[in-house]
mmCIF file with all atom_site columns, C-alpha atoms in Angstrom:
data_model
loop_
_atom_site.group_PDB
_atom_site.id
_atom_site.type_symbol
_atom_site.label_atom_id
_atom_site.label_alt_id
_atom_site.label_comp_id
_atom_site.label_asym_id
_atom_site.label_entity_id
_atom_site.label_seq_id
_atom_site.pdbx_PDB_ins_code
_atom_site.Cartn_x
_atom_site.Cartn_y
_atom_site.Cartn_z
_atom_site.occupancy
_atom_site.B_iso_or_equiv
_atom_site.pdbx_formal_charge
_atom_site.auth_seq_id
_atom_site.auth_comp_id
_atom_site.auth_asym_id
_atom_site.auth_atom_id
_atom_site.pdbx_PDB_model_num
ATOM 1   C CA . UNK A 1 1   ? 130.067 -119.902 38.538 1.00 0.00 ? 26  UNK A CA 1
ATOM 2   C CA . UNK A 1 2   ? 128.125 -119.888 41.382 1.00 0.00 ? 27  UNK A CA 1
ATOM 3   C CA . UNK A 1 3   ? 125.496 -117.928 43.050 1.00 0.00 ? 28  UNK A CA 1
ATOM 4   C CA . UNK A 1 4   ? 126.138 -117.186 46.844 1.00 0.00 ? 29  UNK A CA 1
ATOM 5   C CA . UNK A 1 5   ? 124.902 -115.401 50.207 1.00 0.00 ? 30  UNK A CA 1
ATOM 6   C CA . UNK A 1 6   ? 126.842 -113.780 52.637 1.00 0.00 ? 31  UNK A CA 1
ATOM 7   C CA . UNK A 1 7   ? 125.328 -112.300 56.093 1.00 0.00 ? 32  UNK A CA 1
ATOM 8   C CA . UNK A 1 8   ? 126.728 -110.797 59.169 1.00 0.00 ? 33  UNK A CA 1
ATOM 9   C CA . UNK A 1 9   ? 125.289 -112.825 62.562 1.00 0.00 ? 34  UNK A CA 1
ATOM 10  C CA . UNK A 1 10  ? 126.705 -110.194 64.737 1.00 0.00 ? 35  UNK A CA 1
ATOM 11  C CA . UNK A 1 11  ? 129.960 -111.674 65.250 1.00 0.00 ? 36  UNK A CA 1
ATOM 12  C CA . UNK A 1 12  ? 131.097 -113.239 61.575 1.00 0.00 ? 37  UNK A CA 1
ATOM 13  C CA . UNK A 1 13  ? 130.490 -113.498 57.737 1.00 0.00 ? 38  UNK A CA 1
ATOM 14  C CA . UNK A 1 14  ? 128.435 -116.352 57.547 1.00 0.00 ? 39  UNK A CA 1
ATOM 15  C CA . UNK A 1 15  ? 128.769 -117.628 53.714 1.00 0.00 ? 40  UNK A CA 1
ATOM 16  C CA . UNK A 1 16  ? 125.668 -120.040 52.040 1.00 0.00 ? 41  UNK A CA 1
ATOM 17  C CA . UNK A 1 17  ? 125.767 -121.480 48.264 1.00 0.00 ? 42  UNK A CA 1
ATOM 18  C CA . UNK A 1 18  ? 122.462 -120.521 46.853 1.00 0.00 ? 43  UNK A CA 1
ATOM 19  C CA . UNK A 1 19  ? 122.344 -121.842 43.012 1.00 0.00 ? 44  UNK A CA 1
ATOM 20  C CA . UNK A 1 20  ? 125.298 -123.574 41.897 1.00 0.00 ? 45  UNK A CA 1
ATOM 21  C CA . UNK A 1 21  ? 122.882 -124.963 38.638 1.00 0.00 ? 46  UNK A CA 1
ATOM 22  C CA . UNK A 1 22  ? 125.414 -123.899 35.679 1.00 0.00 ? 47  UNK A CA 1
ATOM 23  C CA . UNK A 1 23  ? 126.659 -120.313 35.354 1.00 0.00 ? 48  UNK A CA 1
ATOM 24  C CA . UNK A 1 24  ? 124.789 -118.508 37.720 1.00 0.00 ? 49  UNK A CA 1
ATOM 25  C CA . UNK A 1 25  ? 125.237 -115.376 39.905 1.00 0.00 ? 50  UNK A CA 1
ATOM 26  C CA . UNK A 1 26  ? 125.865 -112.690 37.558 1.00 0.00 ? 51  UNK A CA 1
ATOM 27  C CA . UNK A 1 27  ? 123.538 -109.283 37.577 1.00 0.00 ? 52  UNK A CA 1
ATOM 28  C CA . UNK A 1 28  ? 122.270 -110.242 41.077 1.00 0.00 ? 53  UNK A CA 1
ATOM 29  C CA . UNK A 1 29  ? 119.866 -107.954 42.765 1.00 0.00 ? 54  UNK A CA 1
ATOM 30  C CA . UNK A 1 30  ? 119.273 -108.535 46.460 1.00 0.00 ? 55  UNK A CA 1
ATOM 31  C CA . UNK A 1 31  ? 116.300 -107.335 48.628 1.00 0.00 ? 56  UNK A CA 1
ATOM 32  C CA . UNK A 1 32  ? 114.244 -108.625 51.398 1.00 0.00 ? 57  UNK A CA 1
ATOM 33  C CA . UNK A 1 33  ? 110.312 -109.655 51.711 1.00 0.00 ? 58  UNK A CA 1
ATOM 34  C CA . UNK A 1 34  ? 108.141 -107.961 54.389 1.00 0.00 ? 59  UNK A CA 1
ATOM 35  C CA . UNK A 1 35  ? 108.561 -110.837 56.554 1.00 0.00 ? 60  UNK A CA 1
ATOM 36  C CA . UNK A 1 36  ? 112.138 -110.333 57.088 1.00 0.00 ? 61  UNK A CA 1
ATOM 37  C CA . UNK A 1 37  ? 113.647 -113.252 54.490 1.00 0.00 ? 62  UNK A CA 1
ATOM 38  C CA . UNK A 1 38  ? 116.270 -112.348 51.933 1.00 0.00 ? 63  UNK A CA 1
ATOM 39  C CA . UNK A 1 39  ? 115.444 -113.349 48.066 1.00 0.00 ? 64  UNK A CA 1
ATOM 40  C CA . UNK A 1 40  ? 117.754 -112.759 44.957 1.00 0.00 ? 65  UNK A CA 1
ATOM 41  C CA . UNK A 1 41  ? 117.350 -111.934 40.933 1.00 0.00 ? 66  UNK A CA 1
ATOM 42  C CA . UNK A 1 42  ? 119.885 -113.078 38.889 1.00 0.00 ? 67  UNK A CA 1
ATOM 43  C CA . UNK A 1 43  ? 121.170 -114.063 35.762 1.00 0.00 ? 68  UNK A CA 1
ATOM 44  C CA . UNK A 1 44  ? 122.252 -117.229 34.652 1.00 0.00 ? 69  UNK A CA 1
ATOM 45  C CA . UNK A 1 45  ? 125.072 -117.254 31.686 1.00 0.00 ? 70  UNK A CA 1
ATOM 46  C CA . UNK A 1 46  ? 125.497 -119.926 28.723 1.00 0.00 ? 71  UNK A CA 1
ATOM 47  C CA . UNK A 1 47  ? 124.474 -121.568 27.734 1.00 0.00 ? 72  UNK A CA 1
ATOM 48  C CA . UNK A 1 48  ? 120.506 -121.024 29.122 1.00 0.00 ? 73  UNK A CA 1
ATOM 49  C CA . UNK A 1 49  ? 120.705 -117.210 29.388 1.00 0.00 ? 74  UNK A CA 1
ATOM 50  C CA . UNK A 1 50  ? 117.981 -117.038 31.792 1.00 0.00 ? 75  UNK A CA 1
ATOM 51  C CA . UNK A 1 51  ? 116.460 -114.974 34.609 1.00 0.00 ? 76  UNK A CA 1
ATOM 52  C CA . UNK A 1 52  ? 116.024 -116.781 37.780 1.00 0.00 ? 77  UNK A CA 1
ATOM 53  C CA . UNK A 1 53  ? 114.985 -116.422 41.249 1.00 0.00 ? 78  UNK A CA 1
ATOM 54  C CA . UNK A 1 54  ? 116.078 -117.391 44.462 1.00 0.00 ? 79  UNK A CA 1
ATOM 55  C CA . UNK A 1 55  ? 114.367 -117.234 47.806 1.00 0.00 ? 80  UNK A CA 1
ATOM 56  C CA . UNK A 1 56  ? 114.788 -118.498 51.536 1.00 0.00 ? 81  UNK A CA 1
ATOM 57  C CA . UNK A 1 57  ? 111.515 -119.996 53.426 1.00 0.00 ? 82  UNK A CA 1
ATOM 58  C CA . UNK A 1 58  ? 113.231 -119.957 56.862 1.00 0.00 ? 83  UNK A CA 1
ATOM 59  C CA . UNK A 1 59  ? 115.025 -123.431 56.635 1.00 0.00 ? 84  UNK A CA 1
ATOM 60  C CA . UNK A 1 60  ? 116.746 -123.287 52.623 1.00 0.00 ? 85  UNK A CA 1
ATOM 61  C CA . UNK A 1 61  ? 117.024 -121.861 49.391 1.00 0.00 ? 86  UNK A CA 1
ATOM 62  C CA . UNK A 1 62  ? 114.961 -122.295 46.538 1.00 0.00 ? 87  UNK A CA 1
ATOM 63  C CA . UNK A 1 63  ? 115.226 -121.013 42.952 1.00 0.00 ? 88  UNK A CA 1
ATOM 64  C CA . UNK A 1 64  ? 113.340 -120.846 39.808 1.00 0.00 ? 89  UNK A CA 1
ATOM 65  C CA . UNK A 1 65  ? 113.209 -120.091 36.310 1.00 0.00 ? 90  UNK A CA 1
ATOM 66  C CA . UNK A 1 66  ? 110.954 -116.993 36.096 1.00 0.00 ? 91  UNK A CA 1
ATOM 67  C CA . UNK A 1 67  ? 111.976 -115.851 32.013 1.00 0.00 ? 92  UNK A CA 1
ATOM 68  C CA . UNK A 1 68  ? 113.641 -118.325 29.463 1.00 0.00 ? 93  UNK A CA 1
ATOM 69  C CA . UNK A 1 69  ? 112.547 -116.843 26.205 1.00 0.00 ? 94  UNK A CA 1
ATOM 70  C CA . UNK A 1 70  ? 115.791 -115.993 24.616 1.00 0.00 ? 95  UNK A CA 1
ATOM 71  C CA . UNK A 1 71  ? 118.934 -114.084 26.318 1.00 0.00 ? 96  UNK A CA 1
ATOM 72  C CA . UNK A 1 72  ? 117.064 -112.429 29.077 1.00 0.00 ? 97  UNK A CA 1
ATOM 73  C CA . UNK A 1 73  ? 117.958 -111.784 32.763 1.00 0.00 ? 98  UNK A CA 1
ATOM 74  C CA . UNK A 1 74  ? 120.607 -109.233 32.602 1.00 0.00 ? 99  UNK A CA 1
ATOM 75  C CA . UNK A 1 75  ? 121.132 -105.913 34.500 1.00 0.00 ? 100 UNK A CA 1
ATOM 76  C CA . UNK A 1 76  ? 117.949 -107.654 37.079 1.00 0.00 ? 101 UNK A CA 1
ATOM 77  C CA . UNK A 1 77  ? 116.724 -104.744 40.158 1.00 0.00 ? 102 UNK A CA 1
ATOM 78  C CA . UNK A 1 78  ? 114.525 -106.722 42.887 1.00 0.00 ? 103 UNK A CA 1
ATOM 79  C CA . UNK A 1 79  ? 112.077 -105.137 45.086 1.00 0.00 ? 104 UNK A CA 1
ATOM 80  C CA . UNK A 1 80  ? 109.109 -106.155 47.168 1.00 0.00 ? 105 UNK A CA 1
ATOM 81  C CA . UNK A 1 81  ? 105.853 -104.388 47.801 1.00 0.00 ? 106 UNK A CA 1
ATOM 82  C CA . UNK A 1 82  ? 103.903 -104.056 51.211 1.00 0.00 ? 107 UNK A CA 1
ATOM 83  C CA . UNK A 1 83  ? 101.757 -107.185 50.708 1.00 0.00 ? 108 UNK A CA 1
ATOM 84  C CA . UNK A 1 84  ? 105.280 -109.044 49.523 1.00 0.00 ? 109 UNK A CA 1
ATOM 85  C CA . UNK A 1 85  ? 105.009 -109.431 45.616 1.00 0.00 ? 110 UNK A CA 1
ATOM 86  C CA . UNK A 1 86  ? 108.390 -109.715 44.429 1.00 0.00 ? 111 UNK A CA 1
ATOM 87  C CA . UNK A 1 87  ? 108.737 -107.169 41.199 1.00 0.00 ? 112 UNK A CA 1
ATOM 88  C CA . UNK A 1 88  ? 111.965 -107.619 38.996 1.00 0.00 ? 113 UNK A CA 1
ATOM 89  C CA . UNK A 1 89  ? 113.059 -105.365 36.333 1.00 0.00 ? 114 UNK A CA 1
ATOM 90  C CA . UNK A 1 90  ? 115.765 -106.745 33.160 1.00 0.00 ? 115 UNK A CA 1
ATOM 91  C CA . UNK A 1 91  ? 117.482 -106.648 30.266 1.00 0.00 ? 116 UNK A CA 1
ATOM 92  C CA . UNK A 1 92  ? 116.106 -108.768 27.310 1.00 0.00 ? 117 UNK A CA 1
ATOM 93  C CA . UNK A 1 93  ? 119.359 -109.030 25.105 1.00 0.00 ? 118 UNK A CA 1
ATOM 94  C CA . UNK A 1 94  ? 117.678 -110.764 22.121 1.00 0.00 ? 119 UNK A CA 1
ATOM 95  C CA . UNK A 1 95  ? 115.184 -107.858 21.294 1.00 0.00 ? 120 UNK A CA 1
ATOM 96  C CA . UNK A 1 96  ? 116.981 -105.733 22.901 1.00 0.00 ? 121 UNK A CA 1
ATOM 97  C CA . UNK A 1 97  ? 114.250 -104.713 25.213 1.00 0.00 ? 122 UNK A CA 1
ATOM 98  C CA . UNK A 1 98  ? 113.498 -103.780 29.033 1.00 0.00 ? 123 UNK A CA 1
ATOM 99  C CA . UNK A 1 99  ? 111.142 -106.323 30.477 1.00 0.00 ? 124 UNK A CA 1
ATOM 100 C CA . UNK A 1 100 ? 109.252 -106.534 34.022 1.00 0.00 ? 125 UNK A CA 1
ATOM 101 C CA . UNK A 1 101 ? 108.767 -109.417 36.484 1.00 0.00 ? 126 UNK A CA 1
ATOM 102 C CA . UNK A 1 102 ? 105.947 -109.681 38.292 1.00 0.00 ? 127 UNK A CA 1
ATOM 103 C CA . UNK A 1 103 ? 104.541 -111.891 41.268 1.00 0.00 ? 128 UNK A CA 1
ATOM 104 C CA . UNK A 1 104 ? 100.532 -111.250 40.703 1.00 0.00 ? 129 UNK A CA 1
ATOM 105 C CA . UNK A 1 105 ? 99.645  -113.281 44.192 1.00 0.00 ? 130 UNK A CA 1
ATOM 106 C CA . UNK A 1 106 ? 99.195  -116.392 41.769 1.00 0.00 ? 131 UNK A CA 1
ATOM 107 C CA . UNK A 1 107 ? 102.581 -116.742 39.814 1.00 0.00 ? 132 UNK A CA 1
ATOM 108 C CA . UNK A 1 108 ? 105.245 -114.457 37.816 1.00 0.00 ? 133 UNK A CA 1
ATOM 109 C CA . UNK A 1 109 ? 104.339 -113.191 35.140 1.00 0.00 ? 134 UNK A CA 1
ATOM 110 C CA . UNK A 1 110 ? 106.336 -111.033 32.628 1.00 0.00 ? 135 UNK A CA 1
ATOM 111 C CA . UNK A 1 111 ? 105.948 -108.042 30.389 1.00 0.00 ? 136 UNK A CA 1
ATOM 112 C CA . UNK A 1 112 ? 107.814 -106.238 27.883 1.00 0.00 ? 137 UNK A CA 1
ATOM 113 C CA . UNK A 1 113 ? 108.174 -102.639 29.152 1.00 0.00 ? 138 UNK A CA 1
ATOM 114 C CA . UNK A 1 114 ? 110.315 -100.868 26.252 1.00 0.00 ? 139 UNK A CA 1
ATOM 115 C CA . UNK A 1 115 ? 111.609 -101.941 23.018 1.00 0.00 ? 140 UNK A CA 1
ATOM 116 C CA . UNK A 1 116 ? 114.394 -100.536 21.056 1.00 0.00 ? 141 UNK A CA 1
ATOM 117 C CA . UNK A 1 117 ? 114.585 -98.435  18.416 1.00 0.00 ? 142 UNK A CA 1
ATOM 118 C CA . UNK A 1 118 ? 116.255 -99.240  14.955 1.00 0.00 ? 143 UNK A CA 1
ATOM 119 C CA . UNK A 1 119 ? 119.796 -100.998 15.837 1.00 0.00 ? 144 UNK A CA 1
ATOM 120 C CA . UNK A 1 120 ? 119.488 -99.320  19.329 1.00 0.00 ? 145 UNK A CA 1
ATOM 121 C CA . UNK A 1 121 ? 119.084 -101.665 22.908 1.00 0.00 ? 146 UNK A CA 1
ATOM 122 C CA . UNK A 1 122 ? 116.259 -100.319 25.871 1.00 0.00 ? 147 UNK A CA 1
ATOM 123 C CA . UNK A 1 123 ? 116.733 -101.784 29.047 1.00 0.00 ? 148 UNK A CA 1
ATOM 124 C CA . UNK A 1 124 ? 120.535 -101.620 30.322 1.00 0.00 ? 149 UNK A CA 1
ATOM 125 C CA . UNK A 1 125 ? 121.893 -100.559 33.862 1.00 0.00 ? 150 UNK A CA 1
ATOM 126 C CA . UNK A 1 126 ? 117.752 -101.009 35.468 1.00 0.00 ? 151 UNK A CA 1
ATOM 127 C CA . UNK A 1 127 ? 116.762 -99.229  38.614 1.00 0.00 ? 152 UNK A CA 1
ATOM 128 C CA . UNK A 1 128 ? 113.665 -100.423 40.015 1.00 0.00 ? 153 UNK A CA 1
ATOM 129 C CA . UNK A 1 129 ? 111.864 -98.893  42.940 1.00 0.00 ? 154 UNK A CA 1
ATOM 130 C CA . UNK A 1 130 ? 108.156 -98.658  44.050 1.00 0.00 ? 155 UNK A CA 1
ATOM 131 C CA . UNK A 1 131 ? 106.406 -95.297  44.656 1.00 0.00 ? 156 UNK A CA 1
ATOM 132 C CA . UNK A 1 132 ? 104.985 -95.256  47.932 1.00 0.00 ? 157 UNK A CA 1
ATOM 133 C CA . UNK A 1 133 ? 101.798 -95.770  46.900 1.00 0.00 ? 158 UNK A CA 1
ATOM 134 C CA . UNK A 1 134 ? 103.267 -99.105  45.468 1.00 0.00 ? 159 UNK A CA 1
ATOM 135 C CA . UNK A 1 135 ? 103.555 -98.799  41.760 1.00 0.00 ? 160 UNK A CA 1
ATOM 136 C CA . UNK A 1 136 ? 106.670 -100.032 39.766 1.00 0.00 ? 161 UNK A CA 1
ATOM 137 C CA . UNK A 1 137 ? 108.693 -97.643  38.213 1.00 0.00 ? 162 UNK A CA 1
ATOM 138 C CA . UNK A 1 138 ? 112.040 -97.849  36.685 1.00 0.00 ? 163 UNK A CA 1
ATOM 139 C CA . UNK A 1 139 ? 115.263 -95.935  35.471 1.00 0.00 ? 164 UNK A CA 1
ATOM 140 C CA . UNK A 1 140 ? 117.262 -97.666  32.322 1.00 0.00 ? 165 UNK A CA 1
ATOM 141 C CA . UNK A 1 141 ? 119.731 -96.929  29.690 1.00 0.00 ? 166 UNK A CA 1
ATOM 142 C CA . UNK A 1 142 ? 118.818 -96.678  25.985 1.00 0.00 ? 167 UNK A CA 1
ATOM 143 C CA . UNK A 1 143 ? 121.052 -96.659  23.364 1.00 0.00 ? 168 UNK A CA 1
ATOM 144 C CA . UNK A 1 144 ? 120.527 -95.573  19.583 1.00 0.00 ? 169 UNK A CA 1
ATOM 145 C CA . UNK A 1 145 ? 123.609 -96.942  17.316 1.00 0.00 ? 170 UNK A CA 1
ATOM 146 C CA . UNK A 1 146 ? 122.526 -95.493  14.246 1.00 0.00 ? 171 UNK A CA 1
ATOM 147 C CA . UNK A 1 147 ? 123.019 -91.710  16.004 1.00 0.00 ? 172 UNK A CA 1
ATOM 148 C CA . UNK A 1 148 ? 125.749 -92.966  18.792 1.00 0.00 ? 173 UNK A CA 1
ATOM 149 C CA . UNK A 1 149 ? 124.323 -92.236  21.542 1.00 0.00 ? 174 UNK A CA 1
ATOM 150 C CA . UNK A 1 150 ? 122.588 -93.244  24.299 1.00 0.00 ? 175 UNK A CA 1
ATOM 151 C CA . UNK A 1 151 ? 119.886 -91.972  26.902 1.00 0.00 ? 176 UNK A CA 1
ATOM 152 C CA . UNK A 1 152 ? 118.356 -91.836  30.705 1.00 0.00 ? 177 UNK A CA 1
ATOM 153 C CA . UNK A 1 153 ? 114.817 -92.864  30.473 1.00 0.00 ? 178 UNK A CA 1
ATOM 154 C CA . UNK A 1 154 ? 112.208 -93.433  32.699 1.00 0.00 ? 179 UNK A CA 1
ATOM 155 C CA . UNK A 1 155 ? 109.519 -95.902  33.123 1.00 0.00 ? 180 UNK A CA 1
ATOM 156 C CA . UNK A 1 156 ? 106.484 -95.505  35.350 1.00 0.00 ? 181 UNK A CA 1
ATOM 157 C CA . UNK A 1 157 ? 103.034 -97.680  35.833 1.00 0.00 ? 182 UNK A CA 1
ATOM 158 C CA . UNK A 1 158 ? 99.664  -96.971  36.638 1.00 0.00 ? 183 UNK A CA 1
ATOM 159 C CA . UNK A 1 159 ? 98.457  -100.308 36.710 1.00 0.00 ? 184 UNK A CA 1
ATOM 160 C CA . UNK A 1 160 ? 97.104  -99.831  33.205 1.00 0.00 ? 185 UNK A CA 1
ATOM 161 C CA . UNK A 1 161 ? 100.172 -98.687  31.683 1.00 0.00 ? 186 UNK A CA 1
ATOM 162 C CA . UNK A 1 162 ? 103.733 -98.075  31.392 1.00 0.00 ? 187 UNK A CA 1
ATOM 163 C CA . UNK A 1 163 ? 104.320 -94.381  30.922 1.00 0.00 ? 188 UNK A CA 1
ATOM 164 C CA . UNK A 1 164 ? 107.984 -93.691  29.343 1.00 0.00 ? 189 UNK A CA 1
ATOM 165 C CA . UNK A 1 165 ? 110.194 -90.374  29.613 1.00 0.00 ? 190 UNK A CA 1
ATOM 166 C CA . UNK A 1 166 ? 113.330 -89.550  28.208 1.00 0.00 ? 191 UNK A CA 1
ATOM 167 C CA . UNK A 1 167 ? 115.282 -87.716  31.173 1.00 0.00 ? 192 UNK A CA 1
ATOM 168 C CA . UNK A 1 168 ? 118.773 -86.534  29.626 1.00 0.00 ? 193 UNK A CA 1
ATOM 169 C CA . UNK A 1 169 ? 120.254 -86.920  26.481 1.00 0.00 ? 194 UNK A CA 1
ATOM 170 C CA . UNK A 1 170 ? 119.997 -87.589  22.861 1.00 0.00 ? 195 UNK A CA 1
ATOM 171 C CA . UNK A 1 171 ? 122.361 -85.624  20.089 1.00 0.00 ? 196 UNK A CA 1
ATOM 172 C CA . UNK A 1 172 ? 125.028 -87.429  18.243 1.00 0.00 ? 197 UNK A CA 1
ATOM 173 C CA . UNK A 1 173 ? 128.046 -88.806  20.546 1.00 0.00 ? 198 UNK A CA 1
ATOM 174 C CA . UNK A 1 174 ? 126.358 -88.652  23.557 1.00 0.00 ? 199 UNK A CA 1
ATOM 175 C CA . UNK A 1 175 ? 125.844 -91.650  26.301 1.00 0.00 ? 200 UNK A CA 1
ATOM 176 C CA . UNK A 1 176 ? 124.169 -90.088  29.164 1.00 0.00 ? 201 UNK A CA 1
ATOM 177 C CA . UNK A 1 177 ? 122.579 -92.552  31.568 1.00 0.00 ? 202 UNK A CA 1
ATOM 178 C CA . UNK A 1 178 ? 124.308 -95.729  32.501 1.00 0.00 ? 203 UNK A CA 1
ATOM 179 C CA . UNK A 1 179 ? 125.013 -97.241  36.224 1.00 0.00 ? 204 UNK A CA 1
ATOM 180 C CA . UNK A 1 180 ? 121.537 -95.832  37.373 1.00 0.00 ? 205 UNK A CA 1
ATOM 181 C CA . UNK A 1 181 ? 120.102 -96.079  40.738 1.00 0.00 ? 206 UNK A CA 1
ATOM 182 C CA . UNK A 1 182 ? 116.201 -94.976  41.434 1.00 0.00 ? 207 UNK A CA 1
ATOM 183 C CA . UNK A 1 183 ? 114.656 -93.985  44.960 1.00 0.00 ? 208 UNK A CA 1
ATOM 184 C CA . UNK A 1 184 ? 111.788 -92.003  46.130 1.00 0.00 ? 209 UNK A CA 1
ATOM 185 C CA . UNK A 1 185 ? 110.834 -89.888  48.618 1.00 0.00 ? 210 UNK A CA 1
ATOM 186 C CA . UNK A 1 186 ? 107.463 -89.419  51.108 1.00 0.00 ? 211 UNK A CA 1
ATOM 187 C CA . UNK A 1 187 ? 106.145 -87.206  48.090 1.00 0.00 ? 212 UNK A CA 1
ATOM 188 C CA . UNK A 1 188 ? 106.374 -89.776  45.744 1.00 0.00 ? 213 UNK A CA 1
ATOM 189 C CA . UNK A 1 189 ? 108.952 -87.537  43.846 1.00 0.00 ? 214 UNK A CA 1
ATOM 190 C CA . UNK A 1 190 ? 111.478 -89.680  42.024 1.00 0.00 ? 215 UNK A CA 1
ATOM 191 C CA . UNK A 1 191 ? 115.218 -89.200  41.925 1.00 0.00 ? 216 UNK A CA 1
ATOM 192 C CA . UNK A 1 192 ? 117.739 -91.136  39.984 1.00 0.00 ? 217 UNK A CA 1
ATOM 193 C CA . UNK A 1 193 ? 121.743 -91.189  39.764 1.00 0.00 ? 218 UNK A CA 1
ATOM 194 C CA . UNK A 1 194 ? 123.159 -91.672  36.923 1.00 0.00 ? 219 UNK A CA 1
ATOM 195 C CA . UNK A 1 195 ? 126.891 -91.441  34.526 1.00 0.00 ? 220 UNK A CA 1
ATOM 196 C CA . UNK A 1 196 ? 127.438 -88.801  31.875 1.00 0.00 ? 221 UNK A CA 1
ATOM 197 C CA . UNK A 1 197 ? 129.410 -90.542  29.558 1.00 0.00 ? 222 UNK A CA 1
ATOM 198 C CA . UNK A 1 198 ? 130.529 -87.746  28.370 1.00 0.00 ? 223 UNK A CA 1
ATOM 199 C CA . UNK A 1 199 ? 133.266 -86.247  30.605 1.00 0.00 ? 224 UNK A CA 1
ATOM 200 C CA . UNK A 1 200 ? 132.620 -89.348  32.833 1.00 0.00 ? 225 UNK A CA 1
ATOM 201 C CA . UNK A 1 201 ? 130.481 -87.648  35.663 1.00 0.00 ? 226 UNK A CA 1
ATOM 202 C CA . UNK A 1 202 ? 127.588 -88.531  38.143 1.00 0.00 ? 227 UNK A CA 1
#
């Protein structure tokens, strides 16, 4: 139940313990600051159920608590921005929600992004990516349970707001949209991959 680093120094797998705190490790998300160090979003399990963070300062690792209100951390995508602020995307299993981790310069703060509808849950599977002009965005499943079935959306900020898009989906007995991975290119097009559910395709 513990979290852990592996990295290649040209000639071996050199293997670090990074959290070993309870039930850590899970829904890990690795990605590395501007200045060349690695740092890590993950989920710890029971019985805290939170989101945590670990980074390396050149000599160890250090982690924190950055969300602890209710089941959150799952499903965690980490990525850094040019003036390295960390931005983390989740799952919030108690609302059933997709949340959004933020390093402002000052501390992390944290937002909820997208809530779900009815007995539904917003926020599985995350992608997150930054445009090239920096802002967040992120892909995510959604799921409705009262219509089985389950959707691609999309999530995209302008610093004032999250803007939201359904991309495939909807109609009874259809779960479009898991496993998700979110890139862009020079043009600040996104692209996302994705499983149909359906017949089980990407």
């Amino acid at each position: 139940g513990d979290l852990k680093y592996a990295v290649y120094d040209g000639a071996s797998w050199v293997v670090s313990l990074v959290d070993s705190e309870g039930d850590v490790g899970s829904h890990s998300s690795l990605s590395f600051a501007p200045n060349g160090q690695p740092a890590i979003s993950y989920y710890e399990g029971e019985p805290q159920n939170d989101l945590k963070y670990a980074w390396y300062d050149g000599s160890t690792w250090r982690t924190m608590r950055l969300d602890r209100q209710g089941d959150v951390g799952t499903y965690t995508s980490l990525a850094f921005d040019g003036g390295g602020m960390g931005h983390i995307s989740y799952f919030d299993a108690t609302n059933g929600a997709l949340k959004y981790a933020w390093d402002d310069g000052f501390g992390w703060l944290t937002a909820t992004v997208d809530t779900a509808q009815g007995d539904g849950e917003t926020g599985l599977f995350t992608s997150l990516a930054l445009r090239p002009d920096g802002r967040p965005s992120i892909s995510y499943y959604a799921t409705n349970e009262l219509m089985n079935n389950g959707v691609l959306r999309y999530a995209e900020f302008d610093w004032i707001k999250w803007s939201i898009t359904t991309v495939e989906g909807g109609g009874g007995n259809r779960h479009i949209g898991t496993y998700t991975s979110l890139a862009f290119d020079a043009d600040n097009r996104p692209s996302i991959s994705y499983l149909e559910g359906v017949n089980y395709n990407l």
